[in-house]
XYZ file of C-alpha atoms in Angstrom:
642
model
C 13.142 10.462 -66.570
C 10.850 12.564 -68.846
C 10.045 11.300 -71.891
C 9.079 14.252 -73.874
C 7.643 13.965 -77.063
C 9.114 10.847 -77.987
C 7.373 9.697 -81.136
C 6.582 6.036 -82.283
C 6.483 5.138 -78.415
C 5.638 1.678 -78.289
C 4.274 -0.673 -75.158
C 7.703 -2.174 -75.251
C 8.957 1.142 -74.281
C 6.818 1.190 -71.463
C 7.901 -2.121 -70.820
C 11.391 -1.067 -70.617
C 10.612 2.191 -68.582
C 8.863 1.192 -65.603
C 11.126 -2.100 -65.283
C 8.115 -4.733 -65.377
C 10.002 -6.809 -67.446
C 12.549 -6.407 -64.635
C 10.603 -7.263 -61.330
C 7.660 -8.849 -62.920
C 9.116 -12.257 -62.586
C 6.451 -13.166 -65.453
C 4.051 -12.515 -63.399
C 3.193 -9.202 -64.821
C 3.156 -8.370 -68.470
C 2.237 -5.632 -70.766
C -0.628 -6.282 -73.189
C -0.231 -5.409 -77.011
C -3.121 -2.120 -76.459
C -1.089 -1.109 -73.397
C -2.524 -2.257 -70.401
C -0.959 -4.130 -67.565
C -1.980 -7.693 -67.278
C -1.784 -10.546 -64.424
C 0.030 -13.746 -66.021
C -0.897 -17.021 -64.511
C 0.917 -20.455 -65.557
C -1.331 -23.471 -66.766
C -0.114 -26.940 -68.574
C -1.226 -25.481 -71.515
C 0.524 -22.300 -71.365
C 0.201 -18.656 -69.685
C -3.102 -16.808 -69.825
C -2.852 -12.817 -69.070
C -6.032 -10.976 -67.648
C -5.700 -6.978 -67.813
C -5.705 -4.859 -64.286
C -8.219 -3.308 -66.557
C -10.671 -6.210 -67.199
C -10.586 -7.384 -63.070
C -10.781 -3.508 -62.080
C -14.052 -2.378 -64.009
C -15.795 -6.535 -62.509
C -14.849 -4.879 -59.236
C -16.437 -1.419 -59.765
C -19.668 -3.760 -61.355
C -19.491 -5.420 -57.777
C -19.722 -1.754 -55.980
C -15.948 -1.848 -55.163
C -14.235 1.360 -56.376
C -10.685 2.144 -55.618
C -8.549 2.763 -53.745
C -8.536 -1.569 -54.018
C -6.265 -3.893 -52.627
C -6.064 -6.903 -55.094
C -5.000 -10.132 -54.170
C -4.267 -12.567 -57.048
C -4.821 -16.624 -55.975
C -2.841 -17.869 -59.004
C 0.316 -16.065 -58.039
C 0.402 -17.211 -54.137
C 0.356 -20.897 -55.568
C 2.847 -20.100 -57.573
C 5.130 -19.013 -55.386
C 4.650 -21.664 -52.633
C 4.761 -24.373 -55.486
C 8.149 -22.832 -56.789
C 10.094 -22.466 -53.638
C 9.588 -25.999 -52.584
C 10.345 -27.432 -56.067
C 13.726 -25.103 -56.232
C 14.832 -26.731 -53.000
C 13.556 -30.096 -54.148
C 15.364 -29.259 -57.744
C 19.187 -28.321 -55.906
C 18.875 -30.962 -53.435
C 18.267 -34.111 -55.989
C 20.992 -32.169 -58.227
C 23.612 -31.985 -55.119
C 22.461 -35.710 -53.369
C 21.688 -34.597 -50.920
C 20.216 -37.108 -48.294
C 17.391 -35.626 -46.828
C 14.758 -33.600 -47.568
C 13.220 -29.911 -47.780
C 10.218 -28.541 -45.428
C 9.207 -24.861 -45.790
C 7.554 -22.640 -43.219
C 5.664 -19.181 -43.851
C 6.570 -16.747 -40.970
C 2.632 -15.556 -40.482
C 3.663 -12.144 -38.935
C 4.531 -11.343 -42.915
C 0.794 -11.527 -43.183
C -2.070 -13.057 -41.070
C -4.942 -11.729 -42.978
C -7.451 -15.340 -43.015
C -7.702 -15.359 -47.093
C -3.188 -15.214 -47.086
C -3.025 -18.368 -44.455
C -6.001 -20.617 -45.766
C -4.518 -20.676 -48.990
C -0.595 -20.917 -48.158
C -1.860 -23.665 -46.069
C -4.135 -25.057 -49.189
C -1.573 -24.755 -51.837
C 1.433 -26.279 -49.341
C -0.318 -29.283 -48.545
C 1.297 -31.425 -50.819
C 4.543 -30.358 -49.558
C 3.689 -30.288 -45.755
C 4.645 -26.210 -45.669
C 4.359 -24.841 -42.048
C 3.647 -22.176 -40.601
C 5.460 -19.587 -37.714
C 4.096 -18.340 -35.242
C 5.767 -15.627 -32.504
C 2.867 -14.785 -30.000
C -0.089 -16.127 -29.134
C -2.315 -15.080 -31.342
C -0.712 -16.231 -34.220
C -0.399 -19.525 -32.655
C -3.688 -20.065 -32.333
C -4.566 -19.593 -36.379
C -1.516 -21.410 -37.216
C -3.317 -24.376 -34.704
C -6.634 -23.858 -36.803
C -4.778 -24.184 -40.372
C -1.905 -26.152 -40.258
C -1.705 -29.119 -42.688
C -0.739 -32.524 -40.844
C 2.767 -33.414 -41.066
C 3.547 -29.772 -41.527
C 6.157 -28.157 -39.137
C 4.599 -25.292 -36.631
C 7.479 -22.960 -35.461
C 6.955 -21.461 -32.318
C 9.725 -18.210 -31.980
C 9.315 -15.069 -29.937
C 8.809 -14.992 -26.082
C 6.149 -17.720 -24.888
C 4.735 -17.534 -21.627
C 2.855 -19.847 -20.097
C -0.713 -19.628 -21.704
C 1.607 -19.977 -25.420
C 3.495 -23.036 -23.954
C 0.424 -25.393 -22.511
C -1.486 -24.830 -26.047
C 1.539 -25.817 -28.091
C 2.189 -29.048 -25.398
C -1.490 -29.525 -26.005
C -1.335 -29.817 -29.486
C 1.448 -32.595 -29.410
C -1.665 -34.576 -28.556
C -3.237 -33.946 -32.378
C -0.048 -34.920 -33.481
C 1.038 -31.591 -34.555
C 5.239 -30.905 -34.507
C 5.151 -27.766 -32.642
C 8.427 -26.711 -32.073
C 9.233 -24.250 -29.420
C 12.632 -22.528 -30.314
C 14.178 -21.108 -26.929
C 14.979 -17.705 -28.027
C 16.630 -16.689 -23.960
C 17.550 -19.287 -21.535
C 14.824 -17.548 -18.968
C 12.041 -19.923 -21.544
C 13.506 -23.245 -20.696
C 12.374 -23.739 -17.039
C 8.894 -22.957 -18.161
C 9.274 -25.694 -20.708
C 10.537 -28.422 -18.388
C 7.906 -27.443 -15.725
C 4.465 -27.389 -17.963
C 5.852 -30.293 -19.719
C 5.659 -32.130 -16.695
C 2.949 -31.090 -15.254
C 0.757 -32.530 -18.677
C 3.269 -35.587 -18.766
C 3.768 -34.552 -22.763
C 7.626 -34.527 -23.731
C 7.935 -30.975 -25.944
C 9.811 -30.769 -28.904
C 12.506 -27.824 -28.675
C 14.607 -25.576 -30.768
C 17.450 -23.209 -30.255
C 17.830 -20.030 -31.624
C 21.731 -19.938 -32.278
C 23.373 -15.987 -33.176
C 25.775 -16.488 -36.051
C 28.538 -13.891 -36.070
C 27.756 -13.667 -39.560
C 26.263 -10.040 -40.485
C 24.313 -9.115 -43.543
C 23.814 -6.263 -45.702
C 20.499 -4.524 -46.399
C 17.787 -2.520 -44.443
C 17.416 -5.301 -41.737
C 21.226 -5.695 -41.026
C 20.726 -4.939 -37.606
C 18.604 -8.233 -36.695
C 21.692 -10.425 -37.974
C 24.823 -10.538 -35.761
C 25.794 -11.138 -32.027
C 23.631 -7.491 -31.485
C 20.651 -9.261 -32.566
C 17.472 -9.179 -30.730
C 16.899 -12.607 -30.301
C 18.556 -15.772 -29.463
C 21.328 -17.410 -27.990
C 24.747 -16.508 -27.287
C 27.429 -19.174 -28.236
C 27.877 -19.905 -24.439
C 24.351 -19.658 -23.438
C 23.807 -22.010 -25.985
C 26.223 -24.656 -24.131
C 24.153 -24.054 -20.817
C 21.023 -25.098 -21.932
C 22.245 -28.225 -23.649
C 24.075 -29.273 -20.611
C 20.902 -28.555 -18.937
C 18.613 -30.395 -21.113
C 20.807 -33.341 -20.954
C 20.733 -33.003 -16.873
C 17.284 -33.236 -16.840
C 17.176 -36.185 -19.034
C 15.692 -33.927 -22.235
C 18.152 -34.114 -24.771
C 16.451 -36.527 -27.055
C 13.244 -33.652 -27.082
C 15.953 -31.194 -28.457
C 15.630 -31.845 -32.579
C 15.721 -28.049 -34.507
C 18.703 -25.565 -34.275
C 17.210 -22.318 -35.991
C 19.152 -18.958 -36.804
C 17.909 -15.799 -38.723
C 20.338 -14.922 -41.109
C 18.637 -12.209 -41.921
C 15.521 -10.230 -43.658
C 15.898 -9.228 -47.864
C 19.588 -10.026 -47.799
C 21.003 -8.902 -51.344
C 24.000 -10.678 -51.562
C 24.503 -14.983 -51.941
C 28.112 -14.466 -50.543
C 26.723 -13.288 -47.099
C 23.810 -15.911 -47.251
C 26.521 -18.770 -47.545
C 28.617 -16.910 -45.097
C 25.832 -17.953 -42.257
C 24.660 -20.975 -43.799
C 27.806 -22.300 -43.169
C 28.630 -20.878 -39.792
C 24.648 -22.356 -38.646
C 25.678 -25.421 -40.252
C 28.906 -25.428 -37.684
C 26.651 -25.003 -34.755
C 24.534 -27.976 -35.907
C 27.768 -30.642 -36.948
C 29.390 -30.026 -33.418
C 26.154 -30.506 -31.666
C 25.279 -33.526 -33.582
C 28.549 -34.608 -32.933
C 28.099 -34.157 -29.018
C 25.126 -36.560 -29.604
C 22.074 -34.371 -29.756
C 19.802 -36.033 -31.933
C 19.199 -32.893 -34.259
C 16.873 -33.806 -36.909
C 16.545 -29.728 -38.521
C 18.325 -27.546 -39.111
C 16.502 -24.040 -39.749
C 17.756 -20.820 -41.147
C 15.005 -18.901 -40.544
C 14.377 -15.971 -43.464
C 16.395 -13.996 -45.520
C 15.390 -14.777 -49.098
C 15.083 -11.447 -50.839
C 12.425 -9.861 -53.277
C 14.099 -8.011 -56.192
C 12.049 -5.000 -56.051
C 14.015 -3.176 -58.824
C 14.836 -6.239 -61.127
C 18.571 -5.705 -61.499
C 20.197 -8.407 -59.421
C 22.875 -6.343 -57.228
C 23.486 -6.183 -54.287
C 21.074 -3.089 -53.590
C 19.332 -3.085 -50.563
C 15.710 -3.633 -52.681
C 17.580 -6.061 -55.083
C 19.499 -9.055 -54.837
C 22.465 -10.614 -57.100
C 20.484 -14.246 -57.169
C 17.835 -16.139 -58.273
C 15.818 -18.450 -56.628
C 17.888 -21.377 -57.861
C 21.191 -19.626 -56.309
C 19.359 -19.254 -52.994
C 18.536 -23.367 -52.865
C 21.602 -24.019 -54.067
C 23.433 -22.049 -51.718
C 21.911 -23.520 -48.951
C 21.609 -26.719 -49.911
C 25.514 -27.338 -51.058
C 27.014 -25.422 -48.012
C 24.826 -27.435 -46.238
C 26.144 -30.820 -47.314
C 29.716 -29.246 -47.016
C 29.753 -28.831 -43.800
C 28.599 -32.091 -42.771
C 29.816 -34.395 -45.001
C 33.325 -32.899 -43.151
C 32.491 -34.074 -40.025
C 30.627 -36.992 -41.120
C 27.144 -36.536 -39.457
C 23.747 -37.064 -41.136
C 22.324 -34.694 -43.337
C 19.594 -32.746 -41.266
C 16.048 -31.586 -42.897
C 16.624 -28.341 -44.625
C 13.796 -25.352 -43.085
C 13.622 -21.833 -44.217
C 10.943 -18.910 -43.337
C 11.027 -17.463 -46.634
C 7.652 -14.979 -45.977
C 8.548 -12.242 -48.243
C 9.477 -13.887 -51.176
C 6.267 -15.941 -50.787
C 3.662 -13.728 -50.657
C 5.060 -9.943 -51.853
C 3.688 -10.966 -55.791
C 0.639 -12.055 -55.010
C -0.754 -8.152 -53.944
C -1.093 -4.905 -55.187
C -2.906 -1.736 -54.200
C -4.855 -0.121 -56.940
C -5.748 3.670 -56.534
C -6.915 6.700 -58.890
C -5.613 10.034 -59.311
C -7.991 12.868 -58.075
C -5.855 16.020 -59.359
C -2.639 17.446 -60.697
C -0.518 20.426 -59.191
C 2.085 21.107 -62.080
C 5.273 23.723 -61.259
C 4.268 25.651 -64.700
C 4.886 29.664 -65.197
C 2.215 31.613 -65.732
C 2.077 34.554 -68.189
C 4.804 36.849 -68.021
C 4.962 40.240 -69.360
C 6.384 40.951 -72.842
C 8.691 43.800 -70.739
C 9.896 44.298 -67.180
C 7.575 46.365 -65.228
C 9.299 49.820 -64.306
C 10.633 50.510 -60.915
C 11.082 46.776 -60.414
C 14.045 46.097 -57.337
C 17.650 45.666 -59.221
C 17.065 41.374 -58.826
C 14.029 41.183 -60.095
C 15.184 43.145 -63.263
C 18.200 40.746 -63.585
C 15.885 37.669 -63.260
C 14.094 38.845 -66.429
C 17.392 39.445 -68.104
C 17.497 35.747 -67.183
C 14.553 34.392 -68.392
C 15.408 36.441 -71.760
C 18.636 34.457 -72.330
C 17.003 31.343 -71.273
C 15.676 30.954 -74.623
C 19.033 29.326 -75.368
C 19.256 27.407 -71.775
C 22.519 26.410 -70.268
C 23.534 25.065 -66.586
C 24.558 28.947 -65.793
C 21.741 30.742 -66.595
C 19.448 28.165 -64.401
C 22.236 28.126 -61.474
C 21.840 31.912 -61.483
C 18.316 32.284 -61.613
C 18.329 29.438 -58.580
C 20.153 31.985 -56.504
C 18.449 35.497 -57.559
C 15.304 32.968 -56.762
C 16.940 31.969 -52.777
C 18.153 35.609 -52.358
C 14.674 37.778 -53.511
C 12.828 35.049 -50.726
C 15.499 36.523 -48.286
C 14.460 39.960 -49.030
C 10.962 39.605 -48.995
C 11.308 37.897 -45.523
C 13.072 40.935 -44.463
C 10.220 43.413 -46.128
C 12.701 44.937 -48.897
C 10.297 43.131 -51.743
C 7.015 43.146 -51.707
C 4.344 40.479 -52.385
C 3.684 41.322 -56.499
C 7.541 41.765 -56.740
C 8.263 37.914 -55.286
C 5.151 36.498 -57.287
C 6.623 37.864 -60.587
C 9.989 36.835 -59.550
C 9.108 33.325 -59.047
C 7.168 32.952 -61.981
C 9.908 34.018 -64.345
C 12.042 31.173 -62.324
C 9.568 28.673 -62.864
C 9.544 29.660 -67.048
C 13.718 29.505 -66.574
C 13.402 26.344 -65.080
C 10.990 24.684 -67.565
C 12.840 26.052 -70.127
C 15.938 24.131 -68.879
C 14.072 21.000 -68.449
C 12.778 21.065 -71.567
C 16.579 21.303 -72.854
C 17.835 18.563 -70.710
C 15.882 16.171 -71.993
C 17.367 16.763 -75.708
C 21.217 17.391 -74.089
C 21.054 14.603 -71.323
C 24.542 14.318 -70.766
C 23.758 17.495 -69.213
C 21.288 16.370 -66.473
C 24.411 15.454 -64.036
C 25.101 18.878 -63.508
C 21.699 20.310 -62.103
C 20.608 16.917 -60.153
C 17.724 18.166 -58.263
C 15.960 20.366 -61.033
C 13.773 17.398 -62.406
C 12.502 16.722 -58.861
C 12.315 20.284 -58.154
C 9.555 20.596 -61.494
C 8.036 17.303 -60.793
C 4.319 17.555 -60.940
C 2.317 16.436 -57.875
C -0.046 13.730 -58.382
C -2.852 13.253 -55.801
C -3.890 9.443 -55.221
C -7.068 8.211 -53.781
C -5.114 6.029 -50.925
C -2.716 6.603 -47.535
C 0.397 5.749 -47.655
C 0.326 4.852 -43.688
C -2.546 2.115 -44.204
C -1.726 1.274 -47.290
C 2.274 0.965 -47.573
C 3.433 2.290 -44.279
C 7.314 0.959 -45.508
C 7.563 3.245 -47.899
C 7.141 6.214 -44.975
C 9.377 4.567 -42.308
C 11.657 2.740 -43.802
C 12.059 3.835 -47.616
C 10.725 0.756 -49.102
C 11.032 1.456 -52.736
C 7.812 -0.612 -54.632
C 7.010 -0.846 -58.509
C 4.579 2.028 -58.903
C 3.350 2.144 -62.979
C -0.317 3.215 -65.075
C -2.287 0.442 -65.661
C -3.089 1.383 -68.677
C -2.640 4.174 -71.406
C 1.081 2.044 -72.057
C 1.138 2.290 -75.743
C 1.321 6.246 -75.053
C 4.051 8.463 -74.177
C 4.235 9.774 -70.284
C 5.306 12.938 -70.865
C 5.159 14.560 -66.958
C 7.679 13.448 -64.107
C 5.524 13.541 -61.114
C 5.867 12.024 -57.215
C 2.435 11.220 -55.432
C 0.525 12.493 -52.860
C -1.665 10.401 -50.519
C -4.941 11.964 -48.985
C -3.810 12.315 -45.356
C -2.999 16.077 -44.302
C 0.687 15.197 -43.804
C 4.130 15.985 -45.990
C 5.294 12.384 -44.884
C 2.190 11.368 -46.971
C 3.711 10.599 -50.783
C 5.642 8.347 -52.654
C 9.015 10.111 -53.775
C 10.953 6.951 -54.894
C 10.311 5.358 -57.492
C 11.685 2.127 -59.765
C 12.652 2.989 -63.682
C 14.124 0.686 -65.914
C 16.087 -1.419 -63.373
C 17.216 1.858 -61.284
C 15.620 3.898 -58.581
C 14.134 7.481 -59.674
C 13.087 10.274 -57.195
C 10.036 11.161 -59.877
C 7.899 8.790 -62.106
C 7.053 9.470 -65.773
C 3.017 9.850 -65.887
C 0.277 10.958 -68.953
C -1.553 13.939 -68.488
C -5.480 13.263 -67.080
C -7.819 12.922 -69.753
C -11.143 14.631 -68.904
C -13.783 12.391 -67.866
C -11.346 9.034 -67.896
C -9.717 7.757 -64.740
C -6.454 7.235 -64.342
C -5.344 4.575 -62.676
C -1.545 3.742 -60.988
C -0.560 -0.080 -59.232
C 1.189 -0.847 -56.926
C 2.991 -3.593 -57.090
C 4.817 -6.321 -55.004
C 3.352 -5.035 -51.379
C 2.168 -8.679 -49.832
C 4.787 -8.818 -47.302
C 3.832 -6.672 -43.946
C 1.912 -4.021 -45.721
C -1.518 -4.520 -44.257
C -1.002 -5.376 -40.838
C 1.320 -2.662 -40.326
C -1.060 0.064 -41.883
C -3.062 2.555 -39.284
C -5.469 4.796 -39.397
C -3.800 8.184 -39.912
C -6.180 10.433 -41.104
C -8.756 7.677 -40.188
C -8.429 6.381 -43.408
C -9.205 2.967 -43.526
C -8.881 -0.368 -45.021
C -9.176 -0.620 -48.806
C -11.904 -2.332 -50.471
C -10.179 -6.091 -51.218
C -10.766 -8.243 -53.823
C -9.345 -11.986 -54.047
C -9.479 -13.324 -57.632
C -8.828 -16.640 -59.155
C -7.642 -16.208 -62.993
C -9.028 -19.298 -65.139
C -7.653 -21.749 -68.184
C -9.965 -19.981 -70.321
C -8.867 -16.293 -69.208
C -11.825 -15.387 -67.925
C -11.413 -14.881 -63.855
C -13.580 -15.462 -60.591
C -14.071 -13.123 -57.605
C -13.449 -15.683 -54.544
C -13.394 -12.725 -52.019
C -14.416 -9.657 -51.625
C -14.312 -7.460 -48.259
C -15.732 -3.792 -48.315
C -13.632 -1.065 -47.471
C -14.082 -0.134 -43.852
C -17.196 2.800 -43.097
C -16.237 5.832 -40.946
C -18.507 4.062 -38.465
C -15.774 0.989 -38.174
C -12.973 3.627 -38.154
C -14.414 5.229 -35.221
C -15.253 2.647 -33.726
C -11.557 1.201 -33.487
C -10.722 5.000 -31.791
C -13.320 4.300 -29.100
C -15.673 6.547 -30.875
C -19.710 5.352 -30.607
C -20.878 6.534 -33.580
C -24.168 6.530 -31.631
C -23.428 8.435 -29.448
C -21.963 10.853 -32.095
C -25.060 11.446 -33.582
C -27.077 11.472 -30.575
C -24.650 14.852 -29.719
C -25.401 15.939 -33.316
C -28.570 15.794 -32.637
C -28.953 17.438 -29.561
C -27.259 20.285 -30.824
C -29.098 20.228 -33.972
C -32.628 20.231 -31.696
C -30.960 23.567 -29.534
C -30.377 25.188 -33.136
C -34.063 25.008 -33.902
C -35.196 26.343 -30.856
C -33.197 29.429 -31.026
C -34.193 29.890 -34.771
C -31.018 28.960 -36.430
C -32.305 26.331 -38.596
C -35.496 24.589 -39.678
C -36.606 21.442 -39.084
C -36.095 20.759 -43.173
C -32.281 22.043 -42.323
C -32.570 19.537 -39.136
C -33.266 16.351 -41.279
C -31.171 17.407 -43.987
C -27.857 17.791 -41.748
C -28.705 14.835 -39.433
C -29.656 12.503 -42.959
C -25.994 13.399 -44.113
C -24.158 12.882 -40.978
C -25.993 9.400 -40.751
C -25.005 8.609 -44.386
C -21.353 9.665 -43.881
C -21.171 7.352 -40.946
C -21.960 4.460 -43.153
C -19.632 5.527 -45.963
C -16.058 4.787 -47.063
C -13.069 7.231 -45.622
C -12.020 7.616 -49.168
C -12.702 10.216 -51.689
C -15.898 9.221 -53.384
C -15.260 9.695 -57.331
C -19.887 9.908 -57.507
C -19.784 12.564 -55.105
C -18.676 15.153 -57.554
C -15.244 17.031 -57.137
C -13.178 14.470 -59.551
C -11.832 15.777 -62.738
């Protein structure tokens, strides 16, 4: 909500309005001069680096934004804490066996993301998961030894004689049979290289889940096996002499599940599955419940579909207890615990950093002291309105809305004319302000005119695409932590939403995160001539930048990997230019030679007929050169900023 011209506002304000304190999860912090910093854990203690600080070293380096930043410190953290929450709840419960984590690398198979899951999980043999053939391959390349590699999805052929192959390094590569067409296949290349496999079943528990994804949980799932299909290929495998290869039963339970009540719902049911089988003697060793593990995006632990009523702890626990449950019952062995928590390992550790190029505010323009004479009967009544609006109420805005909806109707019909409508709308636009303005001193009013804050938000044009960049927010509603990086000890006195760059209405951010609710506008400061401003945004590691295209042909971001140090400074360990219109092309099947060598033609047939010069020639075939080299984003030294 607006702020107004709240007085004494103070960083913890901030702090409080944007809801970092909510969803930072200590990772992000507000400074004491109001900028956003990057907390990293050390035995001594936390050290904090400003957005600020790491954003003018990357603009040093020749990397201006739009910038995706990717922080090391955080992606340890977050492998290191999973595996010691599960480690914590299982010595807590006694449990009798033992945790092993897996990152699903569809959640994000950029090189930098794998080498160091892969790096900081070594101590606790983390895995990876890999559902075609391409991901196989990098998992192959990075996994740690004694680390788990889960092979889901459909595998043909090619996919199943590389992960037989790689029994031979000694690598537990797992194929989970997600249809009982993949287990022929199996048997047949397994014999054919004389390597026994190690198999999984996907099992569908009835179970379902709430949230975005609650489709993939269920019997209507996608993948896996039915109850009785499930049967069949155990009485197959133990026909053809297999059984003792069959040693993981894996189920999804889900993707961002809010609530621990469902989560324990199909723990328990999986863990079911895996006591009767055990019991039947398949020598089960895992037992893997795939992902579900939610990110609170807002901070307020319900059961909101970008939220979640638990904590990490709750999770492990969960799991862990249930678990033990439902075996101890039936007196089997406790089998080694496996999730695919992706999201919850990796959405911290990035965030897209972008500047705003302009402002289009909903403000009235002058208005004349009097109506004009021989205005239509409406218009006259809306001044009559904007008169008593100097004392606002919920009528007077209500009916200057419809007066506003019913002059538009006239003027399509041609009973107004154009300087009739444009003075008609501006006097609604000075009613309307004038009833924001009041709101925001009588909010117990704001209930009664829900859309007029959105209706007057100010449009805020960002340097970035929202389809490269964070194509969730466009097609599914993904709601991320959007904030200023700085100017935090200040009052934001304009509700806004944000544009993107790409010529499409599908191209902004309308949903935002205040306090530890969702918003349709954010609170923003006015530009400052000659000072960028600068929004984050935060918590986009999972799927974002695989899923991104070129819309637009706007490219990939300028990325920069940094390492934050004991003594606060920080080190750049990566940094990737954004891509050039030449790569952009090139991934349309454009030849950017070729463009310019049909530029240049037609440039050549210009100066024969007298058109241009051969100064002109250079000039236009020197730009179109240059562009082809340059980034697809708004260039702030190219003039055209304010």
């Amino acid at each position: 909500m607006k702020q107004g011209n709240k007085t004494n506002w103070t960083v913890a304000d901030s702090a409080e309005l944007y809801g970092i304190k909510h969803w930072g999860a200590d990772s992000f912090t507000l400074s004491d001069d109001g900028r956003v910093t990057i907390q990293a854990e050390f035995p001594q203690g936390p050290v904090a680096v400003s957005l600020s600080e790491i954003v003018a070293g990357a603009k040093a380096r020749g990397h201006d934004c739009p910038l995706l930043l990717r922080i090391e410190n955080l992606l340890a953290a977050r492998v290191r804490l999973l595996n010691d929450s599960f480690a914590t709840a299982i010595k807590h419960t006694g449990y009798k066996n033992r945790y092993k984590g897996v990152f699903p690398v569809k959640v994000n198979q950029q090189a930098e993301v794998i080498h160091e899951i892969c790096r900081f999980g070594k101590e606790y043999n983390h895995g990876l998961e890999a559902g075609s053939k391409a991901e196989l391959l990098l998992a192959l390349a990075n996994l740690n030894k004694d680390s788990l590699l889960i092979c889901n999805g459909y595998k043909d052929r090619e996919f199943i004689d590389l992960g037989l192959l790689s029994r031979k390094l000694g690598i537990d590569c797992i194929f989970v049979i997600e249809s009982p067409s993949e287990l022929p296949i199996i048997i047949e290349r397994s014999r054919a290289f004389n390597i026994k496999p190690l198999i999984g079943l996907r099992i569908k528990v009835s179970a379902k889940v709430g949230g975005l994804w609650t489709e993939t949980s269920g019997d209507r799932s996608s993948f896996g096996l039915s109850t009785a299909q499930l049967v069949e290929v155990v009485d197959q495998l133990r026909k053809e002499q297999m059984l003792d290869c069959l040693q993981l039963l894996h189920c999804h339970l889900g993707s961002q599940i809010p609530d621990i009540e469902e989560i324990g719902a199909g723990v328990r049911e999986a863990a079911r599955f895996y006591t009767d089988l055990s019991r039947e003697g398949v020598p089960l060793r895992y037992l893997d419940l795939g992902g579900g593990l939610a990110v609170d995006y807002i901070g307020n632990q319900t059961k909101h579909s970008h939220s979640r009523n638990y904590n990490l702890n709750d999770y492990c626990r969960t799991i862990v207890e249930t678990v033990a449950e439902v075996t101890d019952a039936k007196q089997v062995a406790h089998p080694i615990i496996v999730t695919e928590s992706g999201r919850a390992t990796v959405a911290h550790t990035t965030l897209l950093l972008f500047n705003i190029l302009d402002v289009l505010q909903f403000e009235p323009l002058s208005l004349p002291q009097q109506c004009p004479d021989n205005m239509p009967e409406l218009v006259a009544e809306q001044f009559d309105l904007y008169l008593q609006s100097e004392q606002p109420s919920v009528a007077t805005y209500q009916q200057a809305l419809r007066n506003r909806d019913t002059i538009r109707n006239l003027f399509r019909r041609g009973d107004i004319d154009l300087r009739q409508r444009s003075l008609s709308e501006n006097l609604f636009l000075a009613i309307a302000r004038r009833t924001l303005d009041w709101l925001d001193s009588n909010p117990t009013e704001e209930s009664k005119l829900p859309q007029l804050r959105h209706l007057m938000a100010d449009i805020y044009y960002g340097n970035f695409s929202v389809f490269q960049s964070l194509p969730d927010t466009w097609a599914i509603g993904q709601v991320y932590p959007v904030m200023p990086i700085e100017r935090l000890d200040e009052v934001p006195c304009r509700d806004a939403i944000i544009s993107d760059l790409t010529c499409d209405c599908d191209g902004r951010l309308a949903g935002f995160i205040i306090g530890n609710g969702e918003s349709p506008t954010l609170p923003l400061h006015n530009l400052k001539d000659g000072e960028e401003y600068i929004l984050g945004v935060f918590l986009i590691g999972a799927y974002q930048e695989t899923l991104g295209d070129l819309h637009n042909l706007f490219g990939d971001t300028n990325v920069l990997s940094v390492k934050i140090n004991q003594n606060g400074s920080f080190d750049v360990v990566r940094e990737v230019p954004a891509d050039s219109i030449a790569d952009v092309l090139q991934i349309t099947e454009h030849s950017p030679q070729q463009l310019f060598e049909k530029l240049r033609v037609r440039a050549e047939a210009a100066v024969r007929r007298g058109d241009i010069d051969l100064t002109e020639r250079q000039q236009l075939l020197g730009e179109f050169s240059a562009r082809l080299q340059g980034s697809t984003y708004f260039n702030r030294d190219a003039g055209g900023e304010k």
